[in-house]
C-alpha cells in the first residue's frame, strides 16, 4: 500500500459523521456571502441594465436619466474600466459589451444607496440598439454553420474495417437539453477597499484564484492587491466555477471607484436569465455490432451548444468525447466534436462537465439498438463491458484500470436489488394491467477523475498549530455543501493523530493558499486532501523528533494516536498539548505549507491522446418505474445503487453525495426542460422557464419510494489520499437507469421488441408521445398492443429525426 493511501490506527477518516456546518445550516446561522452585507457599513447595491433583445449593436447608451433618480450614486460603463474590459479567460466576454449577444445581456450597472434605488436607476438608463439576426436554437446554429472554439477529433483503431466486420450497422440522431443549476444561493459578491487601496472580495465562487485573476485584470492591478474569500456556497454544481468572476469584478470596480463597499446579488430571475447552464448537445452516430451484439465500430459527431461565448465549452466538449465509451469497449472509433455559437447565455460547467452528455449518447444508442439486435438491453450492455486481462484502452488511449469493478458493482446491484425475481413480478404485473406498465433498467458508470487540463491537478494547504495544541487548516478548496471541509478536518486529524475537536478550518482565501484550482472535476478531496496531508506530515515529523527526545526513543519508533505520543514497547506517554508546548519552547516551526500534484497524467489536446485521468470511479444503478399509459406520468418505485468511492473518507457524506447526484441526474433526464422563445416576435431569445413555477425541479415527490445506496467494499484506491475516490460527479450518471426504465416501460405498451425513441428530458409529455408512437407503430403493422389499443396517434417525440435505421434502410429511403 502506498504512503498516500495507507491509514494509521484509529483513523478519523472513514468514520461517519455529519457535515461540519450541518447545525448552522439547519438553524439558519451559517453565513453566506450576501449575509455579510448586514455586517458592513455604507454598502452600495449594484443592479444590471439588461437589454431584452437576443442580438444587436448598441448605438447609444445614456446614463444621465439614472443619475437623476434619488439614491443613485454612479452608473458603471465600459469607460470606467481601468484595466481589461473582459470577464472571461478566453477574452471573448466583454464585461461591458458594445454588442448585445443574448436576451437579458447586461450592458451597464447602476450603484444605489438601496437596491430599490439601483433598480429604478437601471430602468431609467436609455439604450438604443440596432438589432441583428440571432440564432437561438442548436438547430439554428448547425444550419447556419455557426461554431467557435476547438473542433477535436478522437480516433482509435480502424473504423472502416470495424464497420466492414459488423453484422449490424445502425445509424441515428439524438438531441438533448441542458440543465439549470438552480443552486439555492444565487450569484453574490461583496467588495471592499482598505486604506491602502487593496481590494477584498467576498464571493460565492468555486474558483477564488480565478476570480482574483479576473478582478485584477479588470482593475489593472497586480494579483497581490486583490484578496478573494469564499465562506461557503449555497450550492454550486459547476455554475460558480467561471461565471462569478465578472460579477465579482463589477462589485470590485464599483468599490474602487466610489471607495465604498459594493454588494452584488442577482435575484432568481436574473440568475436564471443571465448565467449559463449545462450544455445541450446534438449527436449523429453510426454504430456497428457483430453477430453477438458486441460493438465493432462507432462514428459520431457531437455538437455542444456553447451559447454566446466560449467559457468552458472546449474542456466540456473534450470530456464529453472522453466519456462516450462509458463502461464499454469500443475497438474502433472516430468521434468528432464542435461547439455551436448561439445567442443565448454562455453555457458552462455543470456537475459531470460534459461526461454525462457523452455517456448519454452511448446509453441512448444501446437502449435504442437492443430491440433491433433482438437482445435484452441489460444483456447488450453486459456483453460490451471492459474486461480484465484484455489490455483494453479507451478511445483516447488510456488503459482502463480496475475493469473488474465494472462487472462487480453491476453484479452486486443485481443481487442486492433481487432483480431477477422483480423482473418476473414486473412481467406478471404488466400482463394484468393494460393501462399501467412497470419496467426495471440497470446502467453503469465509468467516470475519469482529474482535470483534463493537467496544470489544474495541483492543490495547496497551510496548516498552523498554535502553542495550546489547537490546529487551524487552510486549503484551496471551496465548500458548496458537498462536505469537502468535513473531509479535510478528518484528513488533518488522522494525519496528526489527534481528536477531531482539536482541528478547525478557516474560510478559503487567496492570501492563505495561492494559485489554487477550481473546486471541480470531483477532485476537491484528492487535491486538497493530498495537500493537507502533506502539510500535516511535515508537522508530525517535526513533532515526532521532539517527542522522541522527551521519551528517550528514536523518532521512527514514536506514534501519535488519539492525541497521545508513545514510543513502541514503552508505557511512557506525552500528551499532544504538552508535546506542542515543548516544541514551541524548543523553537520548532509549528506551521507548514502543504502541496500535492497528481502524478502520472499526460494529455495532448491536439492529438486527443493520453492518460488525462488518475483513475476511474465506477458504479451501477437499477431503477424501477411505473408509467400511466393515459398521461405518461410516472413514479420511481425503487432504486438500488452500488458505487465505488474507494475507501470512503467520510461515509455519511459520500452516501449523501450519491443520493443527491442521482436525484439531480434524474431531474436533468426526466423533468428539467429549458425553453427559449425561438419565434420571430418581440421576445425572441427570451428564456421562458425563468422561475420555479415554469422550470420543474426534482423534489421529495420525485424521490424513489425505496432508495438503497451501498458503497463498494474493499475498494482501496492506491493513488489517492487515504485510499479514497472522488464522489461528487460520478453518481449523477447513475440516473441513466431511470431514463432507460422509462423507455422499457413505454415499450411494454406495444408488441415485444418495440424500438422506443425517447426525448430528453423524458418528461411525462415525452413519455406519453413515446407510448403513442409505440401504439401507432403497432397499428401500422396490425399488431395488438399490450394495452389492447392499436391506436394511431402522435408519432413525434421531440427529437430531431430520432430514427434508428440500418444502412440498408437508409439507402432504400426507409
PDB file of N, CA and C in Angstrom, residues 134-148 173-178 278-284 301-308 313 317 337-345 347 357 361 674-678 684 760 798 800:
ATOM      1  N   UNK A 134     -30.387  36.683 -35.103  1.00  0.00           N
ATOM      2  CA  UNK A 134     -29.996  35.878 -33.945  1.00  0.00           C
ATOM      3  C   UNK A 134     -30.216  34.395 -34.211  1.00  0.00           C
ATOM      4  N   UNK A 135     -29.405  33.596 -33.575  1.00  0.00           N
ATOM      5  CA  UNK A 135     -29.506  32.134 -33.622  1.00  0.00           C
ATOM      6  C   UNK A 135     -29.844  31.659 -32.211  1.00  0.00           C
ATOM      7  N   UNK A 136     -31.018  31.112 -32.028  1.00  0.00           N
ATOM      8  CA  UNK A 136     -31.480  30.762 -30.688  1.00  0.00           C
ATOM      9  C   UNK A 136     -31.297  29.286 -30.394  1.00  0.00           C
ATOM     10  N   UNK A 137     -31.664  28.440 -31.337  1.00  0.00           N
ATOM     11  CA  UNK A 137     -31.616  27.006 -31.074  1.00  0.00           C
ATOM     12  C   UNK A 137     -30.331  26.387 -31.619  1.00  0.00           C
ATOM     13  N   UNK A 138     -30.028  25.214 -31.110  1.00  0.00           N
ATOM     14  CA  UNK A 138     -28.869  24.469 -31.595  1.00  0.00           C
ATOM     15  C   UNK A 138     -29.031  24.132 -33.072  1.00  0.00           C
ATOM     16  N   UNK A 139     -30.256  23.816 -33.486  1.00  0.00           N
ATOM     17  CA  UNK A 139     -30.503  23.533 -34.901  1.00  0.00           C
ATOM     18  C   UNK A 139     -30.239  24.764 -35.771  1.00  0.00           C
ATOM     19  N   UNK A 140     -30.618  25.942 -35.258  1.00  0.00           N
ATOM     20  CA  UNK A 140     -30.346  27.184 -35.994  1.00  0.00           C
ATOM     21  C   UNK A 140     -28.852  27.321 -36.255  1.00  0.00           C
ATOM     22  N   UNK A 141     -28.056  27.101 -35.215  1.00  0.00           N
ATOM     23  CA  UNK A 141     -26.610  27.285 -35.322  1.00  0.00           C
ATOM     24  C   UNK A 141     -25.988  26.266 -36.270  1.00  0.00           C
ATOM     25  N   UNK A 142     -26.438  25.022 -36.181  1.00  0.00           N
ATOM     26  CA  UNK A 142     -25.900  23.980 -37.066  1.00  0.00           C
ATOM     27  C   UNK A 142     -26.237  24.301 -38.517  1.00  0.00           C
ATOM     28  N   UNK A 143     -27.476  24.711 -38.742  1.00  0.00           N
ATOM     29  CA  UNK A 143     -27.888  25.043 -40.112  1.00  0.00           C
ATOM     30  C   UNK A 143     -27.096  26.228 -40.662  1.00  0.00           C
ATOM     31  N   UNK A 144     -26.738  27.177 -39.780  1.00  0.00           N
ATOM     32  CA  UNK A 144     -26.012  28.367 -40.222  1.00  0.00           C
ATOM     33  C   UNK A 144     -24.501  28.157 -40.218  1.00  0.00           C
ATOM     34  N   UNK A 145     -24.044  27.009 -39.730  1.00  0.00           N
ATOM     35  CA  UNK A 145     -22.607  26.764 -39.624  1.00  0.00           C
ATOM     36  C   UNK A 145     -21.939  27.694 -38.631  1.00  0.00           C
ATOM     37  N   UNK A 146     -22.651  28.007 -37.548  1.00  0.00           N
ATOM     38  CA  UNK A 146     -22.136  28.937 -36.539  1.00  0.00           C
ATOM     39  C   UNK A 146     -21.430  28.161 -35.433  1.00  0.00           C
ATOM     40  N   UNK A 147     -20.111  28.190 -35.461  1.00  0.00           N
ATOM     41  CA  UNK A 147     -19.302  27.455 -34.477  1.00  0.00           C
ATOM     42  C   UNK A 147     -18.188  28.345 -33.959  1.00  0.00           C
ATOM     43  N   UNK A 148     -17.674  28.003 -32.782  1.00  0.00           N
ATOM     44  CA  UNK A 148     -16.478  28.674 -32.274  1.00  0.00           C
ATOM     45  C   UNK A 148     -15.674  27.692 -31.427  1.00  0.00           C
ATOM     46  N   UNK A 173     -29.781   9.749 -34.774  1.00  0.00           N
ATOM     47  CA  UNK A 173     -29.576  11.147 -34.435  1.00  0.00           C
ATOM     48  C   UNK A 173     -30.250  11.381 -33.092  1.00  0.00           C
ATOM     49  N   UNK A 174     -29.705  12.277 -32.297  1.00  0.00           N
ATOM     50  CA  UNK A 174     -30.218  12.461 -30.936  1.00  0.00           C
ATOM     51  C   UNK A 174     -29.902  13.875 -30.478  1.00  0.00           C
ATOM     52  N   UNK A 175     -30.895  14.553 -29.939  1.00  0.00           N
ATOM     53  CA  UNK A 175     -30.670  15.870 -29.351  1.00  0.00           C
ATOM     54  C   UNK A 175     -31.229  15.888 -27.949  1.00  0.00           C
ATOM     55  N   UNK A 176     -30.476  16.473 -27.019  1.00  0.00           N
ATOM     56  CA  UNK A 176     -30.951  16.505 -25.634  1.00  0.00           C
ATOM     57  C   UNK A 176     -30.613  17.838 -24.999  1.00  0.00           C
ATOM     58  N   UNK A 177     -31.369  18.167 -23.974  1.00  0.00           N
ATOM     59  CA  UNK A 177     -31.363  19.507 -23.418  1.00  0.00           C
ATOM     60  C   UNK A 177     -30.273  19.715 -22.380  1.00  0.00           C
ATOM     61  N   UNK A 178     -30.097  20.985 -22.036  1.00  0.00           N
ATOM     62  CA  UNK A 178     -29.201  21.360 -20.950  1.00  0.00           C
ATOM     63  C   UNK A 178     -29.921  21.291 -19.616  1.00  0.00           C
ATOM     64  N   UNK A 278     -25.999  23.839 -18.104  1.00  0.00           N
ATOM     65  CA  UNK A 278     -25.366  22.657 -18.698  1.00  0.00           C
ATOM     66  C   UNK A 278     -25.548  22.734 -20.212  1.00  0.00           C
ATOM     67  N   UNK A 279     -24.527  22.336 -20.957  1.00  0.00           N
ATOM     68  CA  UNK A 279     -24.620  22.360 -22.416  1.00  0.00           C
ATOM     69  C   UNK A 279     -25.620  21.321 -22.917  1.00  0.00           C
ATOM     70  N   UNK A 280     -26.565  21.766 -23.722  1.00  0.00           N
ATOM     71  CA  UNK A 280     -27.331  20.816 -24.509  1.00  0.00           C
ATOM     72  C   UNK A 280     -26.467  20.319 -25.668  1.00  0.00           C
ATOM     73  N   UNK A 281     -26.768  19.131 -26.195  1.00  0.00           N
ATOM     74  CA  UNK A 281     -25.958  18.527 -27.251  1.00  0.00           C
ATOM     75  C   UNK A 281     -26.850  17.988 -28.363  1.00  0.00           C
ATOM     76  N   UNK A 282     -26.249  17.901 -29.529  1.00  0.00           N
ATOM     77  CA  UNK A 282     -26.832  17.172 -30.662  1.00  0.00           C
ATOM     78  C   UNK A 282     -25.814  16.137 -31.097  1.00  0.00           C
ATOM     79  N   UNK A 283     -26.280  14.944 -31.394  1.00  0.00           N
ATOM     80  CA  UNK A 283     -25.366  13.870 -31.810  1.00  0.00           C
ATOM     81  C   UNK A 283     -25.904  13.171 -33.047  1.00  0.00           C
ATOM     82  N   UNK A 284     -25.011  12.896 -33.986  1.00  0.00           N
ATOM     83  CA  UNK A 284     -25.310  11.968 -35.079  1.00  0.00           C
ATOM     84  C   UNK A 284     -24.353  10.797 -34.928  1.00  0.00           C
ATOM     85  N   UNK A 301     -20.601  12.366 -34.276  1.00  0.00           N
ATOM     86  CA  UNK A 301     -20.284  13.786 -34.181  1.00  0.00           C
ATOM     87  C   UNK A 301     -21.139  14.384 -33.084  1.00  0.00           C
ATOM     88  N   UNK A 302     -20.491  15.022 -32.116  1.00  0.00           N
ATOM     89  CA  UNK A 302     -21.181  15.659 -31.003  1.00  0.00           C
ATOM     90  C   UNK A 302     -21.069  17.176 -31.154  1.00  0.00           C
ATOM     91  N   UNK A 303     -22.197  17.848 -31.089  1.00  0.00           N
ATOM     92  CA  UNK A 303     -22.221  19.303 -31.176  1.00  0.00           C
ATOM     93  C   UNK A 303     -22.779  19.855 -29.882  1.00  0.00           C
ATOM     94  N   UNK A 304     -21.956  20.633 -29.180  1.00  0.00           N
ATOM     95  CA  UNK A 304     -22.371  21.243 -27.921  1.00  0.00           C
ATOM     96  C   UNK A 304     -22.911  22.641 -28.183  1.00  0.00           C
ATOM     97  N   UNK A 305     -23.958  23.021 -27.454  1.00  0.00           N
ATOM     98  CA  UNK A 305     -24.487  24.378 -27.542  1.00  0.00           C
ATOM     99  C   UNK A 305     -23.694  25.245 -26.568  1.00  0.00           C
ATOM    100  N   UNK A 306     -22.729  25.999 -27.101  1.00  0.00           N
ATOM    101  CA  UNK A 306     -21.860  26.789 -26.248  1.00  0.00           C
ATOM    102  C   UNK A 306     -22.462  28.101 -25.792  1.00  0.00           C
ATOM    103  N   UNK A 307     -23.523  28.558 -26.448  1.00  0.00           N
ATOM    104  CA  UNK A 307     -24.014  29.887 -26.147  1.00  0.00           C
ATOM    105  C   UNK A 307     -23.145  30.939 -26.823  1.00  0.00           C
ATOM    106  N   UNK A 308     -23.167  32.169 -26.281  1.00  0.00           N
ATOM    107  CA  UNK A 308     -22.579  33.300 -26.996  1.00  0.00           C
ATOM    108  C   UNK A 308     -21.067  33.409 -26.855  1.00  0.00           C
ATOM    109  N   UNK A 313     -16.602  25.773 -22.656  1.00  0.00           N
ATOM    110  CA  UNK A 313     -17.171  24.850 -23.633  1.00  0.00           C
ATOM    111  C   UNK A 313     -16.139  23.895 -24.217  1.00  0.00           C
ATOM    112  N   UNK A 317     -16.586  19.912 -23.938  1.00  0.00           N
ATOM    113  CA  UNK A 317     -16.679  19.067 -25.129  1.00  0.00           C
ATOM    114  C   UNK A 317     -15.628  17.955 -25.086  1.00  0.00           C
ATOM    115  N   UNK A 337     -16.001  16.518 -32.448  1.00  0.00           N
ATOM    116  CA  UNK A 337     -16.737  17.450 -31.609  1.00  0.00           C
ATOM    117  C   UNK A 337     -16.679  18.857 -32.154  1.00  0.00           C
ATOM    118  N   UNK A 338     -17.710  19.630 -31.881  1.00  0.00           N
ATOM    119  CA  UNK A 338     -17.743  21.030 -32.281  1.00  0.00           C
ATOM    120  C   UNK A 338     -18.659  21.783 -31.325  1.00  0.00           C
ATOM    121  N   UNK A 339     -18.467  23.096 -31.262  1.00  0.00           N
ATOM    122  CA  UNK A 339     -19.204  23.945 -30.332  1.00  0.00           C
ATOM    123  C   UNK A 339     -20.013  24.954 -31.126  1.00  0.00           C
ATOM    124  N   UNK A 340     -21.317  24.900 -30.990  1.00  0.00           N
ATOM    125  CA  UNK A 340     -22.195  25.838 -31.684  1.00  0.00           C
ATOM    126  C   UNK A 340     -22.213  27.173 -30.958  1.00  0.00           C
ATOM    127  N   UNK A 341     -22.238  28.245 -31.715  1.00  0.00           N
ATOM    128  CA  UNK A 341     -22.348  29.591 -31.157  1.00  0.00           C
ATOM    129  C   UNK A 341     -23.766  30.091 -31.365  1.00  0.00           C
ATOM    130  N   UNK A 342     -24.469  30.310 -30.264  1.00  0.00           N
ATOM    131  CA  UNK A 342     -25.864  30.753 -30.329  1.00  0.00           C
ATOM    132  C   UNK A 342     -26.024  32.045 -29.546  1.00  0.00           C
ATOM    133  N   UNK A 343     -27.153  32.707 -29.738  1.00  0.00           N
ATOM    134  CA  UNK A 343     -27.438  33.937 -28.999  1.00  0.00           C
ATOM    135  C   UNK A 343     -28.266  33.633 -27.756  1.00  0.00           C
ATOM    136  N   UNK A 344     -27.651  32.823 -26.903  1.00  0.00           N
ATOM    137  CA  UNK A 344     -28.215  32.525 -25.592  1.00  0.00           C
ATOM    138  C   UNK A 344     -27.094  32.676 -24.570  1.00  0.00           C
ATOM    139  N   UNK A 345     -27.431  32.543 -23.295  1.00  0.00           N
ATOM    140  CA  UNK A 345     -26.409  32.652 -22.253  1.00  0.00           C
ATOM    141  C   UNK A 345     -25.256  31.698 -22.551  1.00  0.00           C
ATOM    142  N   UNK A 347     -23.068  28.851 -21.998  1.00  0.00           N
ATOM    143  CA  UNK A 347     -23.167  27.648 -21.171  1.00  0.00           C
ATOM    144  C   UNK A 347     -21.830  27.320 -20.532  1.00  0.00           C
ATOM    145  N   UNK A 357     -23.048  14.102 -20.875  1.00  0.00           N
ATOM    146  CA  UNK A 357     -23.530  14.232 -22.245  1.00  0.00           C
ATOM    147  C   UNK A 357     -22.928  13.154 -23.143  1.00  0.00           C
ATOM    148  N   UNK A 361     -25.094   9.677 -24.806  1.00  0.00           N
ATOM    149  CA  UNK A 361     -25.159   9.300 -26.221  1.00  0.00           C
ATOM    150  C   UNK A 361     -25.031   7.783 -26.372  1.00  0.00           C
ATOM    151  N   UNK A 674     -35.582  23.236 -20.244  1.00  0.00           N
ATOM    152  CA  UNK A 674     -35.296  24.630 -20.594  1.00  0.00           C
ATOM    153  C   UNK A 674     -35.976  24.984 -21.910  1.00  0.00           C
ATOM    154  N   UNK A 675     -36.661  26.117 -21.929  1.00  0.00           N
ATOM    155  CA  UNK A 675     -37.342  26.550 -23.153  1.00  0.00           C
ATOM    156  C   UNK A 675     -37.025  28.020 -23.433  1.00  0.00           C
ATOM    157  N   UNK A 676     -36.635  28.301 -24.671  1.00  0.00           N
ATOM    158  CA  UNK A 676     -36.433  29.677 -25.119  1.00  0.00           C
ATOM    159  C   UNK A 676     -37.469  30.017 -26.182  1.00  0.00           C
ATOM    160  N   UNK A 677     -37.828  31.270 -26.251  1.00  0.00           N
ATOM    161  CA  UNK A 677     -38.718  31.744 -27.312  1.00  0.00           C
ATOM    162  C   UNK A 677     -37.907  31.798 -28.604  1.00  0.00           C
ATOM    163  N   UNK A 678     -38.211  30.906 -29.528  1.00  0.00           N
ATOM    164  CA  UNK A 678     -37.485  30.855 -30.794  1.00  0.00           C
ATOM    165  C   UNK A 678     -38.305  31.423 -31.948  1.00  0.00           C
ATOM    166  N   UNK A 684     -38.156  37.208 -28.961  1.00  0.00           N
ATOM    167  CA  UNK A 684     -37.258  36.162 -29.466  1.00  0.00           C
ATOM    168  C   UNK A 684     -35.997  36.089 -28.596  1.00  0.00           C
ATOM    169  N   UNK A 760     -35.191  13.713 -24.477  1.00  0.00           N
ATOM    170  CA  UNK A 760     -34.508  14.026 -23.224  1.00  0.00           C
ATOM    171  C   UNK A 760     -34.569  15.536 -23.035  1.00  0.00           C
ATOM    172  N   UNK A 798     -40.254  14.806 -29.892  1.00  0.00           N
ATOM    173  CA  UNK A 798     -39.439  15.947 -29.524  1.00  0.00           C
ATOM    174  C   UNK A 798     -38.005  15.852 -29.986  1.00  0.00           C
ATOM    175  N   UNK A 800     -34.865  15.313 -33.017  1.00  0.00           N
ATOM    176  CA  UNK A 800     -34.568  15.646 -34.412  1.00  0.00           C
ATOM    177  C   UNK A 800     -34.287  14.345 -35.138  1.00  0.00           C
TER     178      UNK A 800
END
